[in-house]
């Protein structure tokens, strides 16, 4: 991933215990979604105690082209943790979700994941399993749709504020 | 780093300090012990059927919420039992809007996020774009960015100090003395930025690959004059705030957040440093020109509202020192490594992801950007701003219970949430 130095420690951990073989230079490595919580637990024990952020992204279905093979509609959830010491090593990884699939919540490990995951649930519509309080954070509770999805046009009509 | 162990280890010296005092490496010695966290998911129905609970909505229009923020307080007498914050009143959909704009058009939009320190927003977003697009920033621009970042930090902390005094209200004779003094000094910083960019706020002076406005003739002496004035008045704030008995009574031991909770919540910046977290991105993960200047990280150990005040006041002096160290050594050269922007759509990215962060006056302000958006990649596909204020405000459900309503105002003020950044 660009902008942060290469994290050897994370790559060794992923290669040894999580069966990850691909480490793209311009994106965080892909990890199986069922092992998301396990990886976060291991990283926290290694000293990555600062919760940085979680980013969910929506991808529309794509036909096969020069850019790559055919892709069904899916989501990607990227998570980042940091070591609060010299160097501030950043550990970031992605999980790929099909439509309707959820991802384990990190609230039990990092209290800060509560609001961050609520925001991503609200705006992108990704479900975080076992989240104790999965409500909308930014939009009103009766809002329809998830604004940061790619099929949600920027000028989608909204019901008037009540 | 590997450490070579000698074959023959020296005999072990008896430990000078008891083992309990040696904390983790990221905490300074003597930092506050972990607090008893309140349960944010407390079921109020099962709390105490006998108690006569009252529900009080603090905000969204209450002046001490610094914008539009609502905290639903469940009160037992005057003591808070449960606090449920509500964000989103200022949600403008900045991230969605940025997906339609070109990289160079986004800077003035994010100016309005953290409206107390707009320079930091511009720098944070452009750091991420430069990482994504592979743009080089010339050395002069990096120096200039460091200078305006530190000046902005002074201005932001001054505004916080003034409004915090207003929050304390009656304790400081209405608080308006400190408020007006702080705004008088902040005006000097705004004048410097006006001389540099032509705008008093929302500058739009950073761009992908550098800056847009070069240092004008004689700006360095203006900066030095302003810093001398601000430095001469800092002891006044110390006396007005920290040497004031009522201020100390209202802030000492109030709203304690320990270092471990800070890290778990993602709180960085002065709030974490007041709890003893010895971490500052300017020193530990340098960006701009911070690797060429010494940054002395200011920490406190108590983790309460008084410690946060002390850390921020000392950070003002520290910023003054950094600006003085850099202002005479600004290297000559171009201020933008890129071609001058003639068409806004010239920056393109095929894909890839980047995350870059900097130390804003409130903590780690980061941007996660995914390239390859609309119009052949001239826009980001997805942009996520990591706002330090949102993480800081998330501490309220853990900290507020057990305090009185008047303390809640003090705690909310000391957390320093900027609602434009919380809601985006």
Coordinates of C-alpha atoms in Angstrom, one line a residue:
Chain A
X1 CA 0.0 0.0 0.0
X2 CA 1.2 3.4 -0.9
X3 CA 2.0 6.1 1.7
X4 CA 3.1 3.8 4.4
X5 CA 6.4 1.9 4.7
X6 CA 6.3 -1.8 3.9
X7 CA 5.5 -3.8 7.0
X8 CA 7.7 -6.9 7.1
X9 CA 6.3 -8.1 10.4
X10 CA 2.7 -8.1 9.1
X11 CA 3.7 -9.9 5.9
X12 CA 5.6 -12.6 7.7
X13 CA 2.7 -13.2 10.0
X14 CA 0.2 -13.3 7.1
X15 CA 2.4 -15.7 5.1
X16 CA 3.1 -18.0 8.0
X17 CA -0.2 -18.3 9.7
X18 CA -2.9 -17.0 7.3
X19 CA -1.8 -18.5 4.0
X20 CA -1.5 -15.2 2.2
X21 CA 0.7 -15.3 -0.8
X22 CA 0.0 -12.1 -2.6
X23 CA 1.4 -8.8 -1.3
X24 CA 0.5 -6.1 -3.9
X25 CA 2.7 -3.0 -3.7
X26 CA -0.2 -0.6 -4.1
X27 CA -2.9 -2.1 -1.9
X28 CA -3.1 -3.9 1.5
X29 CA -3.0 -7.7 1.4
X30 CA -6.3 -9.7 1.2
X31 CA -7.2 -11.8 4.2
X32 CA -10.1 -14.3 4.4
X33 CA -13.0 -12.6 6.2
X34 CA -13.5 -15.4 8.7
X35 CA -10.0 -14.8 10.0
X36 CA -10.4 -11.0 10.4
X37 CA -10.9 -11.1 14.1
X38 CA -8.1 -13.6 14.7
X39 CA -5.7 -11.5 12.8
X40 CA -6.6 -8.3 14.8
X41 CA -6.2 -10.3 18.0
X42 CA -2.7 -11.4 17.0
X43 CA -1.7 -8.0 15.9
X44 CA -2.9 -6.4 19.1
X45 CA -0.8 -8.9 21.1
X46 CA 2.2 -7.9 18.9
X47 CA 1.8 -4.2 20.0
X48 CA -0.5 -2.8 17.3
X49 CA -2.7 -1.2 20.0
X50 CA -3.8 2.0 18.2
X51 CA -7.0 1.6 16.3
X52 CA -6.6 3.7 13.2
X53 CA -9.5 3.2 10.8
X54 CA -11.8 0.9 8.9
X55 CA -12.8 1.7 5.3
X56 CA -15.6 -0.2 3.4
X57 CA -15.8 0.1 -0.4
X58 CA -18.6 -1.0 -2.7
X59 CA -17.7 -2.4 -6.1
X60 CA -20.3 -2.8 -8.9
X61 CA -20.3 -6.0 -11.0
X62 CA -17.8 -5.8 -13.8
X63 CA -17.6 -7.7 -17.1
X64 CA -14.3 -9.3 -18.1
X65 CA -12.0 -6.8 -19.8
X66 CA -8.4 -5.9 -20.3
X67 CA -8.3 -4.7 -16.7
X68 CA -9.2 -8.0 -15.2
X69 CA -11.5 -11.0 -15.1
X70 CA -15.2 -10.7 -14.5
X71 CA -16.1 -9.5 -11.0
X72 CA -19.5 -9.9 -9.3
X73 CA -20.8 -7.1 -7.1
X74 CA -18.8 -7.1 -3.8
X75 CA -17.5 -5.1 -0.9
X76 CA -14.0 -4.7 0.5
X77 CA -13.4 -3.8 4.1
X78 CA -9.9 -2.5 4.9
X79 CA -8.7 -2.1 8.5
X80 CA -5.6 -0.4 9.8
X81 CA -3.9 -0.6 13.2
X82 CA -0.8 1.2 14.3
X83 CA 2.0 0.7 16.8
X84 CA 2.2 3.9 19.0
X85 CA 6.0 3.8 19.1
X86 CA 9.0 5.0 17.1
X87 CA 8.3 4.5 13.5
X88 CA 4.5 4.2 14.0
X89 CA 4.3 0.9 12.0
X90 CA 1.0 0.6 10.2
X91 CA -0.6 -2.8 9.7
X92 CA -3.4 -2.7 7.1
X93 CA -5.3 -5.5 5.5
X94 CA -8.4 -6.0 3.4
X95 CA -11.3 -8.5 3.5
X96 CA -13.5 -9.2 0.5
X97 CA -17.2 -9.7 1.1
X98 CA -19.9 -10.9 -1.3
X99 CA -23.3 -9.3 -1.2
X100 CA -25.1 -10.3 2.0
X101 CA -22.0 -11.5 3.8
X102 CA -20.9 -9.9 7.1
X103 CA -17.5 -9.4 8.8
X104 CA -16.7 -10.0 12.4
X105 CA -16.8 -6.8 14.5
X106 CA -13.7 -5.6 16.3
X107 CA -15.6 -3.8 19.1
X108 CA -14.5 -6.5 21.7
X109 CA -10.9 -5.7 21.0
X110 CA -10.9 -2.0 20.2
X111 CA -13.6 0.2 21.7
X112 CA -13.0 2.7 18.9
X113 CA -14.3 0.3 16.3
X114 CA -17.8 0.9 17.6
X115 CA -18.4 4.3 15.9
X116 CA -16.2 3.6 12.9
X117 CA -18.0 0.4 12.1
X118 CA -21.4 2.1 12.6
X119 CA -20.3 4.7 10.2
X120 CA -19.3 2.2 7.5
X121 CA -22.6 0.3 8.1
X122 CA -24.5 3.5 7.7
X123 CA -22.8 4.8 4.6
X124 CA -21.8 1.7 2.7
X125 CA -24.1 -0.9 4.2
X126 CA -21.6 -3.5 5.3
X127 CA -22.9 -5.7 8.2
X128 CA -20.5 -6.1 11.1
X129 CA -21.5 -9.3 13.0
X130 CA -21.6 -9.3 16.8
X131 CA -21.6 -5.5 16.9
X132 CA -23.4 -4.6 20.1
X133 CA -25.1 -1.5 18.8
X134 CA -25.2 -1.5 15.0
X135 CA -27.3 1.7 14.3
X136 CA -26.8 4.4 11.8
X137 CA -24.3 7.1 12.9
X138 CA -24.5 9.9 10.4
X139 CA -27.8 9.6 8.5
X140 CA -31.2 9.7 10.2
X141 CA -32.5 6.4 11.5
X142 CA -35.3 6.2 8.9
X143 CA -33.0 7.0 5.9
X144 CA -33.3 4.7 2.9
X145 CA -30.3 3.3 1.2
X146 CA -26.6 3.7 1.8
X147 CA -25.1 6.9 0.3
X148 CA -21.6 5.7 -0.4
X149 CA -22.7 2.8 -2.5
X150 CA -21.8 3.2 -6.2
X151 CA -25.3 2.7 -7.3
X152 CA -26.5 5.5 -5.1
X153 CA -26.5 8.6 -7.4
X154 CA -25.3 11.8 -5.8
X155 CA -28.6 13.5 -6.7
X156 CA -30.8 10.7 -5.3
X157 CA -34.0 12.3 -4.1
X158 CA -34.3 12.2 -0.4
X159 CA -37.5 12.4 1.7
X160 CA -37.8 15.8 3.4
X161 CA -36.4 16.2 6.9
X162 CA -39.0 15.4 9.6
Chain B
X1 CA 16.8 -3.7 14.9
X2 CA 18.8 -6.6 16.3
X3 CA 20.6 -6.4 19.6
X4 CA 23.7 -8.6 20.0
X5 CA 23.8 -10.3 23.3
X6 CA 27.2 -10.7 24.9
X7 CA 28.2 -14.2 25.7
X8 CA 28.9 -13.4 29.3
X9 CA 26.1 -11.4 30.7
X10 CA 26.9 -9.0 33.5
X11 CA 25.6 -9.9 36.9
X12 CA 22.0 -8.7 37.3
X13 CA 21.7 -5.4 39.1
X14 CA 18.9 -5.2 41.7
X15 CA 15.9 -3.4 40.2
X16 CA 15.8 0.2 41.4
X17 CA 12.1 0.6 40.8
X18 CA 9.4 -1.8 41.8
X19 CA 8.2 -3.8 38.8
X20 CA 4.7 -2.5 39.0
X21 CA 5.9 1.0 37.9
X22 CA 7.5 -0.2 34.7
X23 CA 4.6 0.2 32.3
X24 CA 4.4 -0.5 28.6
X25 CA 6.9 1.2 26.2
X26 CA 4.3 3.6 24.8
X27 CA 3.4 5.1 28.2
X28 CA 5.6 7.5 30.1
X29 CA 6.4 6.4 33.7
X30 CA 3.8 7.3 36.2
X31 CA 1.0 7.5 33.7
X32 CA -2.5 7.3 35.1
X33 CA -3.7 3.7 35.9
X34 CA -6.5 2.2 33.8
X35 CA -9.8 3.7 34.8
X36 CA -13.1 1.9 35.6
X37 CA -14.8 2.2 32.3
X38 CA -18.5 2.8 32.3
X39 CA -20.6 0.4 30.2
X40 CA -21.7 2.3 27.1
X41 CA -24.3 -0.4 26.3
X42 CA -25.9 -0.3 29.8
X43 CA -29.5 -1.4 29.6
X44 CA -31.2 1.5 31.4
X45 CA -34.3 -0.6 32.1
X46 CA -32.4 -2.9 34.4
X47 CA -30.2 -0.2 36.0
X48 CA -32.2 0.4 39.2
X49 CA -36.0 0.3 39.2
X50 CA -36.1 2.4 42.4
X51 CA -34.1 5.2 40.9
X52 CA -36.0 8.2 39.6
X53 CA -34.0 8.7 36.4
X54 CA -34.3 11.8 34.3
X55 CA -33.4 12.1 30.6
X56 CA -31.7 15.3 29.5
X57 CA -30.7 16.1 26.0
X58 CA -27.5 18.1 26.0
X59 CA -27.6 19.8 22.7
X60 CA -27.8 19.8 19.7
X61 CA -28.0 23.6 20.0
X62 CA -26.3 24.0 23.4
X63 CA -23.4 26.5 23.0
X64 CA -21.0 24.3 25.0
X65 CA -21.4 21.4 22.4
X66 CA -19.2 23.5 20.0
X67 CA -21.5 23.1 17.1
X68 CA -24.3 20.7 16.7
X69 CA -23.8 17.6 18.9
X70 CA -26.3 15.9 21.1
X71 CA -25.6 13.8 24.2
X72 CA -28.5 12.1 25.7
X73 CA -27.9 11.9 29.4
X74 CA -29.6 9.6 31.9
X75 CA -29.4 11.3 35.2
X76 CA -29.8 10.0 38.7
X77 CA -30.1 13.2 40.7
X78 CA -27.3 15.2 39.1
X79 CA -25.0 12.3 38.5
X80 CA -24.8 10.8 34.9
X81 CA -25.7 7.1 34.7
X82 CA -25.4 6.7 31.0
X83 CA -24.5 8.9 28.1
X84 CA -25.5 8.3 24.5
X85 CA -23.9 10.7 22.0
X86 CA -25.5 11.4 18.6
X87 CA -23.4 12.7 15.7
X88 CA -24.4 13.5 12.2
X89 CA -26.2 16.8 12.5
X90 CA -23.5 18.4 10.3
X91 CA -23.1 15.5 7.9
X92 CA -22.6 17.0 4.4
X93 CA -21.5 13.9 2.5
X94 CA -18.0 15.2 1.8
X95 CA -16.7 11.7 1.0
X96 CA -19.4 11.2 -1.6
X97 CA -18.9 14.6 -3.1
X98 CA -15.1 14.0 -3.5
X99 CA -15.8 10.9 -5.6
X100 CA -17.1 13.3 -8.3
X101 CA -14.3 15.9 -8.1
X102 CA -10.9 15.9 -9.6
X103 CA -7.9 15.5 -7.2
X104 CA -7.1 19.1 -7.5
X105 CA -10.6 20.2 -6.8
X106 CA -10.9 18.5 -3.5
X107 CA -8.6 20.7 -1.4
X108 CA -11.1 23.6 -1.0
X109 CA -13.8 21.1 -0.1
X110 CA -12.0 19.5 2.8
X111 CA -11.0 22.9 4.1
X112 CA -14.3 23.0 5.7
X113 CA -14.0 19.8 7.7
X114 CA -11.9 20.8 10.6
X115 CA -12.8 24.5 10.3
X116 CA -10.5 25.5 13.2
X117 CA -7.4 24.3 11.4
X118 CA -8.0 24.2 7.6
X119 CA -4.4 24.0 6.7
X120 CA -4.1 20.6 8.3
X121 CA -7.0 19.3 6.3
X122 CA -5.4 20.4 3.0
X123 CA -2.1 18.9 4.0
X124 CA -3.6 15.6 5.1
X125 CA -5.6 15.1 1.9
X126 CA -2.7 16.2 -0.4
X127 CA -0.2 13.9 1.4
X128 CA -2.5 11.0 0.5
X129 CA -2.9 12.1 -3.1
X130 CA 0.8 12.6 -3.5
X131 CA 1.4 9.1 -2.2
X132 CA -1.2 7.7 -4.6
X133 CA -0.1 9.6 -7.6
X134 CA 3.6 9.4 -6.8
X135 CA 4.1 13.2 -6.8
X136 CA 7.3 14.7 -5.4
X137 CA 7.1 17.6 -3.1
X138 CA 10.1 20.0 -3.3
X139 CA 12.1 20.8 -0.2
X140 CA 11.0 24.4 0.0
X141 CA 7.3 23.4 -0.1
X142 CA 7.9 20.8 2.7
X143 CA 9.5 23.6 4.8
X144 CA 6.6 25.9 4.1
X145 CA 4.1 23.2 5.0
X146 CA 5.8 22.6 8.3
X147 CA 5.8 26.3 9.0
X148 CA 2.1 26.8 8.3
X149 CA 1.2 23.6 10.1
X150 CA 2.9 24.8 13.3
X151 CA 1.4 28.3 13.0
X152 CA -2.0 26.6 12.5
X153 CA -1.4 24.5 15.6
X154 CA -0.8 27.7 17.6
X155 CA -4.0 29.3 16.3
X156 CA -6.1 26.1 16.8
X157 CA -4.9 25.6 20.4
X158 CA -5.5 29.3 21.1
X159 CA -9.1 29.0 19.9
X160 CA -9.6 25.9 22.0
X161 CA -8.2 27.6 25.1
X162 CA -10.5 30.5 24.7
X163 CA -13.6 28.4 24.1
X164 CA -12.7 26.1 26.9
X165 CA -12.5 29.1 29.3
X166 CA -16.0 30.0 28.1
X167 CA -17.2 26.4 28.9
X168 CA -15.9 26.8 32.4
X169 CA -17.9 30.0 32.5
X170 CA -18.5 31.2 36.0
X171 CA -15.4 29.7 37.3
X172 CA -13.3 32.3 35.4
X173 CA -15.5 35.3 35.8
X174 CA -17.5 34.5 32.8
X175 CA -14.5 33.2 30.9
X176 CA -14.7 36.0 28.4
X177 CA -11.3 37.5 29.5
X178 CA -9.4 34.5 28.4
X179 CA -11.6 34.1 25.3
X180 CA -11.0 37.6 24.1
X181 CA -7.3 37.4 24.9
X182 CA -7.0 34.2 22.9
X183 CA -8.9 35.5 20.0
X184 CA -6.7 38.6 20.0
X185 CA -3.6 36.4 19.6
X186 CA -5.2 34.1 17.1
X187 CA -5.9 37.2 14.9
X188 CA -2.1 37.6 14.5
X189 CA -1.9 34.1 13.1
X190 CA -4.8 34.8 10.7
X191 CA -3.0 38.0 9.6
X192 CA 0.1 35.9 8.7
X193 CA -2.0 33.5 6.7
X194 CA -3.7 36.4 4.9
X195 CA -0.3 37.8 4.0
X196 CA 0.7 34.4 2.7
X197 CA -2.4 33.2 0.8
X198 CA -4.8 36.2 0.5
X199 CA -7.4 34.4 2.6
X200 CA -8.1 34.6 6.3
X201 CA -9.6 31.1 6.4
X202 CA -10.2 28.3 4.0
X203 CA -7.0 29.0 2.2
X204 CA -6.8 26.5 -0.7
X205 CA -3.0 27.0 -0.7
X206 CA -1.9 23.4 -0.9
X207 CA -2.1 21.3 -4.0
X208 CA -0.9 17.9 -5.3
X209 CA 2.9 18.2 -5.4
X210 CA 3.4 21.4 -3.5
X211 CA 2.0 24.8 -2.5
X212 CA 0.3 27.5 -4.6
X213 CA 1.5 30.6 -2.8
X214 CA 5.2 31.4 -2.2
X215 CA 6.4 33.2 0.9
X216 CA 6.0 36.9 0.3
X217 CA 8.8 39.5 0.9
X218 CA 9.2 40.2 4.6
X219 CA 6.9 37.4 5.8
X220 CA 9.6 36.0 8.0
X221 CA 9.9 39.1 10.1
X222 CA 6.2 39.4 10.4
X223 CA 6.1 35.8 11.7
X224 CA 8.9 36.6 14.2
X225 CA 7.0 39.7 15.4
X226 CA 3.8 37.8 15.9
X227 CA 5.5 34.9 17.7
X228 CA 7.2 37.4 20.1
X229 CA 3.8 38.9 21.0
X230 CA 2.2 35.5 21.5
X231 CA 5.1 34.1 23.5
X232 CA 5.1 37.2 25.8
X233 CA 1.4 36.6 26.6
X234 CA 1.5 32.8 27.2
X235 CA 2.4 33.3 30.9
X236 CA -0.8 35.3 31.2
X237 CA -2.8 32.3 30.2
X238 CA -0.9 30.2 32.6
X239 CA -1.8 32.6 35.4
X240 CA -5.4 33.0 34.2
X241 CA -6.1 29.3 33.9
X242 CA -3.7 27.0 35.6
X243 CA -2.9 29.2 38.6
X244 CA -6.6 29.9 39.2
X245 CA -7.8 27.9 42.2
X246 CA -11.3 27.5 40.9
X247 CA -10.1 26.3 37.5
X248 CA -7.9 23.7 39.2
X249 CA -10.8 22.5 41.3
X250 CA -13.1 22.1 38.3
X251 CA -10.5 20.3 36.1
X252 CA -8.2 18.3 38.3
X253 CA -9.3 14.6 38.4
X254 CA -12.2 15.3 36.2
X255 CA -12.8 13.3 33.0
X256 CA -9.8 11.0 33.4
X257 CA -9.0 8.9 30.3
X258 CA -6.2 6.4 30.6
X259 CA -3.6 5.7 27.9
X260 CA -4.9 2.2 27.1
X261 CA -8.4 3.5 26.6
X262 CA -7.1 6.2 24.4
X263 CA -5.3 3.8 22.1
X264 CA -8.2 1.4 21.9
X265 CA -10.5 4.2 21.0
X266 CA -8.0 5.5 18.5
X267 CA -7.5 8.8 20.4
X268 CA -4.2 10.5 19.5
X269 CA -2.9 14.0 19.9
X270 CA -2.9 16.2 23.0
X271 CA -5.7 14.1 24.7
X272 CA -3.6 10.9 24.5
X273 CA -0.4 12.7 25.4
X274 CA -2.1 14.1 28.5
X275 CA -2.7 10.5 29.6
X276 CA 0.9 9.6 29.2
X277 CA 1.0 8.2 25.7
X278 CA 4.4 9.1 24.4
X279 CA 3.5 9.3 20.7
X280 CA 3.6 12.1 18.3
X281 CA 3.6 11.5 14.5
X282 CA 5.8 14.6 14.1
X283 CA 8.6 12.8 15.9
X284 CA 7.8 9.1 15.5
X285 CA 6.7 9.0 11.8
X286 CA 8.0 12.3 10.4
X287 CA 6.5 13.8 7.3
X288 CA 7.1 17.3 5.7
X289 CA 10.3 18.6 7.2
X290 CA 9.9 17.3 10.7
X291 CA 12.9 15.0 10.3
X292 CA 15.1 18.0 10.0
X293 CA 14.0 19.7 13.2
X294 CA 13.8 18.5 16.8
X295 CA 10.3 18.0 18.1
X296 CA 10.0 17.7 21.9
X297 CA 6.8 15.8 22.6
X298 CA 4.8 17.2 25.5
X299 CA 3.3 14.7 27.8
X300 CA 1.4 14.7 31.1
X301 CA 0.5 11.8 33.3
X302 CA -2.8 12.6 35.0
X303 CA -5.1 12.2 31.9
X304 CA -7.7 14.7 33.3
X305 CA -9.0 18.0 32.0
X306 CA -6.2 19.9 33.7
X307 CA -3.5 17.8 32.1
X308 CA -5.1 18.3 28.6
X309 CA -5.0 22.1 29.2
X310 CA -1.3 22.0 30.3
X311 CA -0.3 19.8 27.3
X312 CA -2.0 22.2 24.8
X313 CA -0.5 25.3 26.4
X314 CA 3.0 23.8 26.3
X315 CA 2.4 22.7 22.7
X316 CA 1.9 26.3 21.8
X317 CA 5.4 27.1 23.2
X318 CA 6.8 24.1 21.4
X319 CA 5.3 25.2 18.1
X320 CA 6.7 28.6 18.5
X321 CA 10.1 27.0 19.0
X322 CA 9.8 24.9 15.9
X323 CA 8.7 27.8 13.7
X324 CA 11.7 29.9 15.0
X325 CA 14.0 27.0 14.2
X326 CA 12.8 26.8 10.7
X327 CA 11.9 30.3 9.6
X328 CA 15.4 31.4 8.7
X329 CA 16.5 28.2 7.0
X330 CA 13.8 27.9 4.4
X331 CA 15.6 26.6 1.3
X332 CA 15.4 28.3 -2.1
X333 CA 13.7 26.5 -5.0
X334 CA 10.3 25.8 -6.5
X335 CA 7.3 25.4 -4.3
X336 CA 5.5 23.0 -6.5
X337 CA 7.1 19.9 -8.1
X338 CA 4.3 19.5 -10.6
X339 CA 3.5 21.3 -13.7
X340 CA 1.4 24.3 -13.0
X341 CA -2.2 23.3 -13.1
X342 CA -3.8 24.4 -16.3
X343 CA -6.6 21.8 -16.5
X344 CA -8.0 20.3 -13.4
X345 CA -8.2 16.8 -14.9
X346 CA -4.5 16.3 -15.5
X347 CA -3.9 14.1 -12.4
X348 CA -4.8 10.5 -13.0
X349 CA -4.5 7.2 -11.2
X350 CA -5.4 3.8 -12.6
X351 CA -6.0 2.3 -9.2
X352 CA -4.2 1.4 -6.0
X353 CA -4.8 2.5 -2.4
X354 CA -2.9 4.9 -0.2
X355 CA -3.1 6.0 3.4
X356 CA -1.2 9.0 4.7
X357 CA -1.6 10.8 8.0
X358 CA -0.3 13.8 9.9
X359 CA -0.5 15.1 13.4
X360 CA -3.2 17.7 13.4
X361 CA -3.9 19.7 16.6
X362 CA -6.4 17.0 17.5
X363 CA -4.4 13.9 16.7
X364 CA -3.9 11.7 13.7
X365 CA -5.7 13.1 10.7
X366 CA -5.5 10.6 8.0
X367 CA -6.8 10.0 4.5
X368 CA -7.5 6.7 2.9
X369 CA -7.8 7.1 -0.9
X370 CA -8.5 4.5 -3.5
X371 CA -7.6 5.5 -7.1
X372 CA -9.3 4.9 -10.4
X373 CA -12.6 6.8 -10.1
X374 CA -14.8 8.4 -12.6
X375 CA -13.6 10.3 -15.7
X376 CA -10.7 7.9 -16.5
X377 CA -9.3 8.0 -13.0
X378 CA -9.1 11.7 -12.4
X379 CA -11.2 11.3 -9.3
X380 CA -10.7 9.0 -6.3
X381 CA -12.8 5.9 -6.4
X382 CA -13.3 6.1 -2.6
X383 CA -12.1 8.5 -0.1
X384 CA -12.2 8.1 3.7
X385 CA -11.1 10.8 6.1
X386 CA -10.0 9.5 9.5
X387 CA -11.1 12.3 11.8
X388 CA -9.3 12.6 15.2
X389 CA -12.3 14.4 16.6
X390 CA -14.7 11.5 16.0
X391 CA -12.4 9.1 17.9
X392 CA -12.0 11.6 20.7
X393 CA -15.8 12.2 21.0
X394 CA -16.3 8.4 21.2
X395 CA -14.7 8.4 24.6
X396 CA -17.8 10.2 26.1
X397 CA -19.9 7.1 26.9
X398 CA -17.0 5.6 28.7
X399 CA -16.0 8.7 30.7
X400 CA -19.1 10.8 31.4
X401 CA -21.0 8.3 33.8
X402 CA -20.2 9.2 37.4
X403 CA -19.7 12.8 36.7
X404 CA -22.2 15.6 37.2
X405 CA -23.8 17.6 34.4
X406 CA -21.5 20.6 35.0
X407 CA -18.5 18.3 34.7
X408 CA -19.9 17.0 31.5
X409 CA -19.6 20.4 29.9
X410 CA -16.0 20.7 31.1
X411 CA -15.1 17.2 29.7
X412 CA -16.8 17.9 26.4
X413 CA -14.8 21.1 26.1
X414 CA -11.5 19.5 27.0
X415 CA -12.0 16.7 24.4
X416 CA -12.1 19.5 21.8
X417 CA -14.3 17.9 19.2
X418 CA -14.8 19.9 15.9
X419 CA -18.2 19.0 14.6
X420 CA -17.4 19.7 11.0
X421 CA -14.8 17.0 11.2
X422 CA -16.8 14.6 13.3
X423 CA -19.7 14.5 10.9
X424 CA -18.1 15.5 7.6

